[in-house]
CSV table of C-alpha atoms (C1' of nucleotides) in Angstrom, one decimal:
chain,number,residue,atom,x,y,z
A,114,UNK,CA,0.0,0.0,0.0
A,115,UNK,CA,2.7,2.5,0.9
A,116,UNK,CA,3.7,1.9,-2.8
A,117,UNK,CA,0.2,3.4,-3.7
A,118,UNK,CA,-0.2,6.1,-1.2
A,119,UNK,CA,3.3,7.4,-2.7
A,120,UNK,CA,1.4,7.6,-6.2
A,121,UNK,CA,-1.9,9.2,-4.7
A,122,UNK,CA,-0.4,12.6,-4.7
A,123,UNK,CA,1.3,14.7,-7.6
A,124,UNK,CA,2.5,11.8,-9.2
A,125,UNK,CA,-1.3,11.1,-10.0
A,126,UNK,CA,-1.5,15.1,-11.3
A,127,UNK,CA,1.4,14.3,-13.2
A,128,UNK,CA,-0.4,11.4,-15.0
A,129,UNK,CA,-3.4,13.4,-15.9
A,130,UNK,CA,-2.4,13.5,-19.4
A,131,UNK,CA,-1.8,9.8,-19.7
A,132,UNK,CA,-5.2,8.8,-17.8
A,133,UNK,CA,-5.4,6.7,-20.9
A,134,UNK,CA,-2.2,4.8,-20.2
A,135,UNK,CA,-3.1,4.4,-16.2
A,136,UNK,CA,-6.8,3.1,-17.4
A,137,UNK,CA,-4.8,0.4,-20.2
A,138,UNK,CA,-2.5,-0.3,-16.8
A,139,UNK,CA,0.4,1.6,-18.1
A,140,UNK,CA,0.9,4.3,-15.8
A,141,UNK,CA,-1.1,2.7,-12.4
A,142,UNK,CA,0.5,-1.2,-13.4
A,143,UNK,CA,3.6,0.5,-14.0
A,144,UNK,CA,3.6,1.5,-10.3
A,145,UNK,CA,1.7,-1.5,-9.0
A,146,UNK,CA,3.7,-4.1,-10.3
A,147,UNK,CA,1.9,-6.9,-10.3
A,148,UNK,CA,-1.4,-5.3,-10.0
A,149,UNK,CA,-1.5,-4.6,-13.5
A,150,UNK,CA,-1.7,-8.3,-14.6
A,151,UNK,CA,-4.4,-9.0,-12.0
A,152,UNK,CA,-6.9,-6.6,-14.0
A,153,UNK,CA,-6.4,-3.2,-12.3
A,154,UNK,CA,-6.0,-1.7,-15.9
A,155,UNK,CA,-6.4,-3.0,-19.3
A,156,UNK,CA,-8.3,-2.7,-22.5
A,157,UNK,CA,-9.0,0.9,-22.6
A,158,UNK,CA,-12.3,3.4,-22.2
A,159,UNK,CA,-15.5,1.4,-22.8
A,160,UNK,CA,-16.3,-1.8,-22.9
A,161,UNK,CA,-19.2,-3.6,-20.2
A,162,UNK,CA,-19.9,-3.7,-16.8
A,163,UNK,CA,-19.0,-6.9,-15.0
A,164,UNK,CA,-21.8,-9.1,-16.0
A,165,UNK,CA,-21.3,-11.3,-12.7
A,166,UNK,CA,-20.4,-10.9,-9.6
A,167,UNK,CA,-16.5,-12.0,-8.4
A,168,UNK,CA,-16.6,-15.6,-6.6
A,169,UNK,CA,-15.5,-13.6,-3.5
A,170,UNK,CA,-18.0,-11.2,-4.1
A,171,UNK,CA,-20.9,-13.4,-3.8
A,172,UNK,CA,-19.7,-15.4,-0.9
A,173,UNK,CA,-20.0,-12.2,0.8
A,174,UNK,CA,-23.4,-11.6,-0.6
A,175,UNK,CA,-24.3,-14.7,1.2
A,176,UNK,CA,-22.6,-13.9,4.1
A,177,UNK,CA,-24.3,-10.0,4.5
A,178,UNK,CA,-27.6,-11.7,3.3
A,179,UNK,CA,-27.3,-14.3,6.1
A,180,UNK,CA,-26.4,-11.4,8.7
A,181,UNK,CA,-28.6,-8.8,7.4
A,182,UNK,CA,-31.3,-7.2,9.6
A,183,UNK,CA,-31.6,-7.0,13.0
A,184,UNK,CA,-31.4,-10.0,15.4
A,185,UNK,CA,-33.3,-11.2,18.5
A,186,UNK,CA,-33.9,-13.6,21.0
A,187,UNK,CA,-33.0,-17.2,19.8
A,188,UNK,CA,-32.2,-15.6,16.3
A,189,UNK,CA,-29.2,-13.9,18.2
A,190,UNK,CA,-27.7,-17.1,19.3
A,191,UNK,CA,-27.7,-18.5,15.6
A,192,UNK,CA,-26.4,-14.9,14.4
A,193,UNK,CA,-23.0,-15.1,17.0
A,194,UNK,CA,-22.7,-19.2,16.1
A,195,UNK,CA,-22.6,-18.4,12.6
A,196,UNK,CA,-20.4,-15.5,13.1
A,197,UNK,CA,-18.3,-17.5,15.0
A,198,UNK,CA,-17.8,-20.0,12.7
A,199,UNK,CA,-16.5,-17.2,9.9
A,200,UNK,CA,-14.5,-16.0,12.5
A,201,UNK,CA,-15.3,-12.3,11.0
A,202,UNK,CA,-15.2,-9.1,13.0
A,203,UNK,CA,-14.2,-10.4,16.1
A,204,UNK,CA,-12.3,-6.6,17.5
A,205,UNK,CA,-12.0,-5.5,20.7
A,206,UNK,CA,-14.1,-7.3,23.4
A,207,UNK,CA,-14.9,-10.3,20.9
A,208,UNK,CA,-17.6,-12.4,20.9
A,209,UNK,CA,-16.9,-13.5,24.3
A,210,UNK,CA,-17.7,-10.3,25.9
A,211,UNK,CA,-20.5,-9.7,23.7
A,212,UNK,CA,-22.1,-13.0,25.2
A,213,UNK,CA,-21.4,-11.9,28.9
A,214,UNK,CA,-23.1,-8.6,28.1
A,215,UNK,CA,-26.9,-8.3,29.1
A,216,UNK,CA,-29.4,-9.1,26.5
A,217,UNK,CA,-30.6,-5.4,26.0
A,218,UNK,CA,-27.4,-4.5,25.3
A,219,UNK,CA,-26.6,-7.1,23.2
A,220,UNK,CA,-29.7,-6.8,21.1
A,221,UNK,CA,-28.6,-2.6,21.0
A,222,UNK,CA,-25.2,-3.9,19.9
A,223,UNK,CA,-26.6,-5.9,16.6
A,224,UNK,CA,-29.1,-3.1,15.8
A,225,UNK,CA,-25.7,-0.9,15.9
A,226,UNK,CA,-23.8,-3.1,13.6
A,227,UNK,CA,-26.5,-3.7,11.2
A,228,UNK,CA,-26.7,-0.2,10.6
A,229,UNK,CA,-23.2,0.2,10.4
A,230,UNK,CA,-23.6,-2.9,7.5
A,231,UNK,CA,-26.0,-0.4,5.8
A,232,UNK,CA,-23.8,1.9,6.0
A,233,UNK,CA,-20.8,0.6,4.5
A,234,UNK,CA,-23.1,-0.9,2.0
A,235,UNK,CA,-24.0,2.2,1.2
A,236,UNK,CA,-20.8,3.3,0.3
A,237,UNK,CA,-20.0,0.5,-1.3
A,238,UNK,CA,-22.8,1.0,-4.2
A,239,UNK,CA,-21.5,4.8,-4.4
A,240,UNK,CA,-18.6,3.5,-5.0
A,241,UNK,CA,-20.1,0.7,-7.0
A,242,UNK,CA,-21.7,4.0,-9.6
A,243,UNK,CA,-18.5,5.7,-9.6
A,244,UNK,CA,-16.6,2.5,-11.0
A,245,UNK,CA,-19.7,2.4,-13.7
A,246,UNK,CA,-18.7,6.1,-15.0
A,247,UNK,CA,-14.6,5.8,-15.3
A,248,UNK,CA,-13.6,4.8,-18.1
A,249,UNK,CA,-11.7,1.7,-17.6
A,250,UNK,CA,-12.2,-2.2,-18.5
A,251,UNK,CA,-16.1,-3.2,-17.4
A,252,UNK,CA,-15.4,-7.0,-18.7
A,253,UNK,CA,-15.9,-10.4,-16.3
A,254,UNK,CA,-12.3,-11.0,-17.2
A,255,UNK,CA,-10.9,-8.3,-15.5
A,256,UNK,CA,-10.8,-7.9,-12.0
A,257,UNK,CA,-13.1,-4.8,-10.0
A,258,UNK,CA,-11.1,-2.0,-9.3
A,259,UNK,CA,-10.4,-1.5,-5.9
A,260,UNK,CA,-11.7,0.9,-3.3
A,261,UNK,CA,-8.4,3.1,-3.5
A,262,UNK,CA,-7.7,2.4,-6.7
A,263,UNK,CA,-11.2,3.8,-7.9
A,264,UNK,CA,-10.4,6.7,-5.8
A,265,UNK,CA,-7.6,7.5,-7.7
A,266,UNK,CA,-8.6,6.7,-11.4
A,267,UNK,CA,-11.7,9.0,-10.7
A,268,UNK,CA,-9.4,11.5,-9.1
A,269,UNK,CA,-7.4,11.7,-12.0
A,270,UNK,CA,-10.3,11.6,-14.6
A,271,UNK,CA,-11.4,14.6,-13.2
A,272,UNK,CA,-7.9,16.5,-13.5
A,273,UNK,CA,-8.1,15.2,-16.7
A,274,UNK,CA,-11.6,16.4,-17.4
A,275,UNK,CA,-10.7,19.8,-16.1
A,276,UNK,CA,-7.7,20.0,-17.9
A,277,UNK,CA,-9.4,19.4,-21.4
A,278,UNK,CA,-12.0,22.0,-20.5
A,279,UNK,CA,-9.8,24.4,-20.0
A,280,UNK,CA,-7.8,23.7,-22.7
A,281,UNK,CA,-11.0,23.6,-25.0
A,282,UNK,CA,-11.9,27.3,-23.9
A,283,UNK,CA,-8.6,28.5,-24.7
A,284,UNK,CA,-9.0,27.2,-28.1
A,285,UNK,CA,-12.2,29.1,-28.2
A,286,UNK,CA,-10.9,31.8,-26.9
A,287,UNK,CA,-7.5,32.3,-29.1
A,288,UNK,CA,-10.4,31.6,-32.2
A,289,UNK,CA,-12.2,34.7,-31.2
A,290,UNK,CA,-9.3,36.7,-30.9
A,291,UNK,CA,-7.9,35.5,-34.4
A,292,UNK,CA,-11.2,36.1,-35.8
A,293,UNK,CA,-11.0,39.7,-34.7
A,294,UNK,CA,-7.7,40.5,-36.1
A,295,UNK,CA,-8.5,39.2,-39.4
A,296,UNK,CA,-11.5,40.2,-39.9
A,297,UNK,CA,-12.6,43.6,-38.2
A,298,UNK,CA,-15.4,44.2,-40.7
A,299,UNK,CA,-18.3,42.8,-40.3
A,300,UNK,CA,-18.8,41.7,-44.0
A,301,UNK,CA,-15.5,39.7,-43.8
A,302,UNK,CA,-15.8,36.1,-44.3
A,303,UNK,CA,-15.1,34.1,-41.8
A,304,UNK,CA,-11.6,31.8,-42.7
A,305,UNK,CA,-12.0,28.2,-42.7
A,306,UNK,CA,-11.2,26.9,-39.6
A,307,UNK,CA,-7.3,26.0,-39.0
A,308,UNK,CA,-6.6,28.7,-41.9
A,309,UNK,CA,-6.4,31.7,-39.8
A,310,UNK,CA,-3.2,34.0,-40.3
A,311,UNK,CA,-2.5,34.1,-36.8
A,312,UNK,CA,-3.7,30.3,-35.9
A,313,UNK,CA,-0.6,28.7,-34.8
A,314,UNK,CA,-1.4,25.0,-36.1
A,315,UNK,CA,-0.8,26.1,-39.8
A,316,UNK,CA,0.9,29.1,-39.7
A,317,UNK,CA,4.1,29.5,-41.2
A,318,UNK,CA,6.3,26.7,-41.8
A,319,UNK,CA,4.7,23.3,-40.9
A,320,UNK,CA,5.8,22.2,-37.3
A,321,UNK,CA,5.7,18.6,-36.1
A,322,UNK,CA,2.1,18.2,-34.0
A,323,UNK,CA,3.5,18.6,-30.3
A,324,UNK,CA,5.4,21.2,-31.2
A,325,UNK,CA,2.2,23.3,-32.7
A,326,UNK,CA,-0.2,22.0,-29.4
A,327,UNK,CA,3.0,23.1,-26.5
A,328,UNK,CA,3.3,26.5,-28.6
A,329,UNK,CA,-0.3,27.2,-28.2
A,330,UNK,CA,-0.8,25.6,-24.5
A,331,UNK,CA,2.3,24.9,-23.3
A,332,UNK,CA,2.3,21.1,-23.0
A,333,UNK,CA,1.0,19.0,-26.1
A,334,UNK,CA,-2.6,18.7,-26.4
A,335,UNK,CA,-4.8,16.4,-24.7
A,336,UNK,CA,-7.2,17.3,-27.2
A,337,UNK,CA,-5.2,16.1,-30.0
A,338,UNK,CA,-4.7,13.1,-31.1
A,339,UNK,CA,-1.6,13.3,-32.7
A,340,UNK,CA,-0.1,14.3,-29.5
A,341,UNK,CA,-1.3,11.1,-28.4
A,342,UNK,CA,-0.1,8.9,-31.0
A,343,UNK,CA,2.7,6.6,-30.1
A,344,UNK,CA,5.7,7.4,-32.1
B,115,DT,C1',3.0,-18.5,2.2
B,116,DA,C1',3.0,-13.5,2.2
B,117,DG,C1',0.6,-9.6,0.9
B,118,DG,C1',-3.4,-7.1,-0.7
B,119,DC,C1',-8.2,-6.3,-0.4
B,120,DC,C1',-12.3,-6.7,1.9
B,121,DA,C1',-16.4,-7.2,5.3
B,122,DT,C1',-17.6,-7.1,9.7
B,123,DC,C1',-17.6,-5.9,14.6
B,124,DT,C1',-16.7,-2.6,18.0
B,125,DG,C1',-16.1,1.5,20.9
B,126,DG,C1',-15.6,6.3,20.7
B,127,DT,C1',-17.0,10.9,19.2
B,128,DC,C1',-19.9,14.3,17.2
B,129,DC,C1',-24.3,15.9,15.8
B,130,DT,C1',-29.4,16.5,15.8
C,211,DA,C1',-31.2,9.2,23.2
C,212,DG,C1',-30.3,7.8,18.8
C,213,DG,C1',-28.0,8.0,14.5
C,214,DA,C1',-23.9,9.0,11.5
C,215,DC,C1',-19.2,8.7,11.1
C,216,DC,C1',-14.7,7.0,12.0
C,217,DA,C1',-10.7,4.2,13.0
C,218,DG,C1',-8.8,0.0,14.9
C,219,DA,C1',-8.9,-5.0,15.1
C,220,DT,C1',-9.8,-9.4,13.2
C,221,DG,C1',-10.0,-13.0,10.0
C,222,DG,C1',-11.5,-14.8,5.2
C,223,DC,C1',-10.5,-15.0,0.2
C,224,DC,C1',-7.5,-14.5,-3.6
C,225,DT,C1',-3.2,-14.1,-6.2
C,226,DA,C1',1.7,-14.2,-7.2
DNA sequence: TAGGCCATCTGGTCCT
DNA sequence: AGGACCAGATGGCCTA
């Protein structure tokens, strides 16, 4: 993990422009190591949702639906046996206190941790909806994202997001301005678009593609794909 | 077998 | 008082 929380910071930012690359496994499997193979990245954008459930997935579906809801009297009893048996959240106290403890309390105690259940179930399908909107390999091949790593991809798809916006409205913007230098009459035709005198991506002498995009942003274009095509 | 990820339980704290 | 939120602890499942 510490491998991970070292990535969850600028190194993420940095990787905004290749949130392609981290979605195919590149970038994020680059710094994972193995984690790449096991289906943290992979085919690019689209593709379907995970049309079943992982093995480990469903045996906790059983579980929660065996746990689910609030226990009482002899329920109770079955409820801690079976818990037992998993051997699942035993913390502090453990299963032995919780026996010694009086039956309200006891029966307080379950309502508590079902709700927590809720809860976390809760967040889990949030997190569930977020995973659905990223763009990165929805196949029952490839392994769910994880909590963190979901976190992060989103994260980054936003800077990325962000950073295409604002890109587009300098485009817009630097169009406006070109138009108004070349054509200050309001009867002047409007030049095709990319023909402008002052429009840097074919003005002058023809300049390789990244070259055009970093003179007009500053960093080659996120916007264009033949800033994005490998060499 | 170790490590990563996860679900659950639990007690504490804060808020309404 | 009751609910929401949080973090620590615990143990199961899975993969390399």
């Amino acid at each position: 993990m510490a491998d991970l929380k070292s990535l969850s910071g600028d190194a993420y930012l940095a990787l905004s422009h290749g949130y392609a690359a981290a979605t195919a496994g590149l970038a994020y499997g680059a710094a994972r190591g193995s984690e790449a193979a096991r289906g943290y990245g992979a085919p690019g954008p689209g593709g379907d949702l995970p049309a079943a459930p992982a093995p480990h997935a469903v045996a906790v579906a059983v579980a929660v639906a065996e746990s689910s809801g609030e226990q009482s009297g002899d329920e109770d009893d079955a409820f801690e046996r079976r818990r037992r048996r998993r051997g699942r959240g035993r913390g502090p106290g453990g299963a032995a206190d919780a026996r010694r403890r009086p039956r309200e309390q006891r029966s307080l105690r379950l309502s508590i941790n079902a709700r927590e259940r809720r809860r976390m179930h809760d967040l889990n399908d949030a997190l569930d909806g977020l995973r659905a909107v990223i763009p990165y390999a929805h196949s029952p091949s490839v392994r769910k994202l994880s909590k963190i790593a979901t976190l992060l991809l989103a994260k980054n798809y936003i800077l990325m997001q962000a950073q295409a916006l604002d890109e587009m409205r300098r485009l817009v913007a630097y169009l406006n301005q070109g138009q108004g230098l070349a054509a200050p009459v309001a009867a002047a035709p409007l030049a095709p678009f990319g023909q402008a005198a002052v429009y840097p991506f074919s003005a002058g002498a023809p300049l390789p593609c990244p070259d055009k995009c970093t003179a007009f942003s500053g960093t080659p274009s996120a916007l264009c794909k033949h800033c994005n095509e490998k060499p």
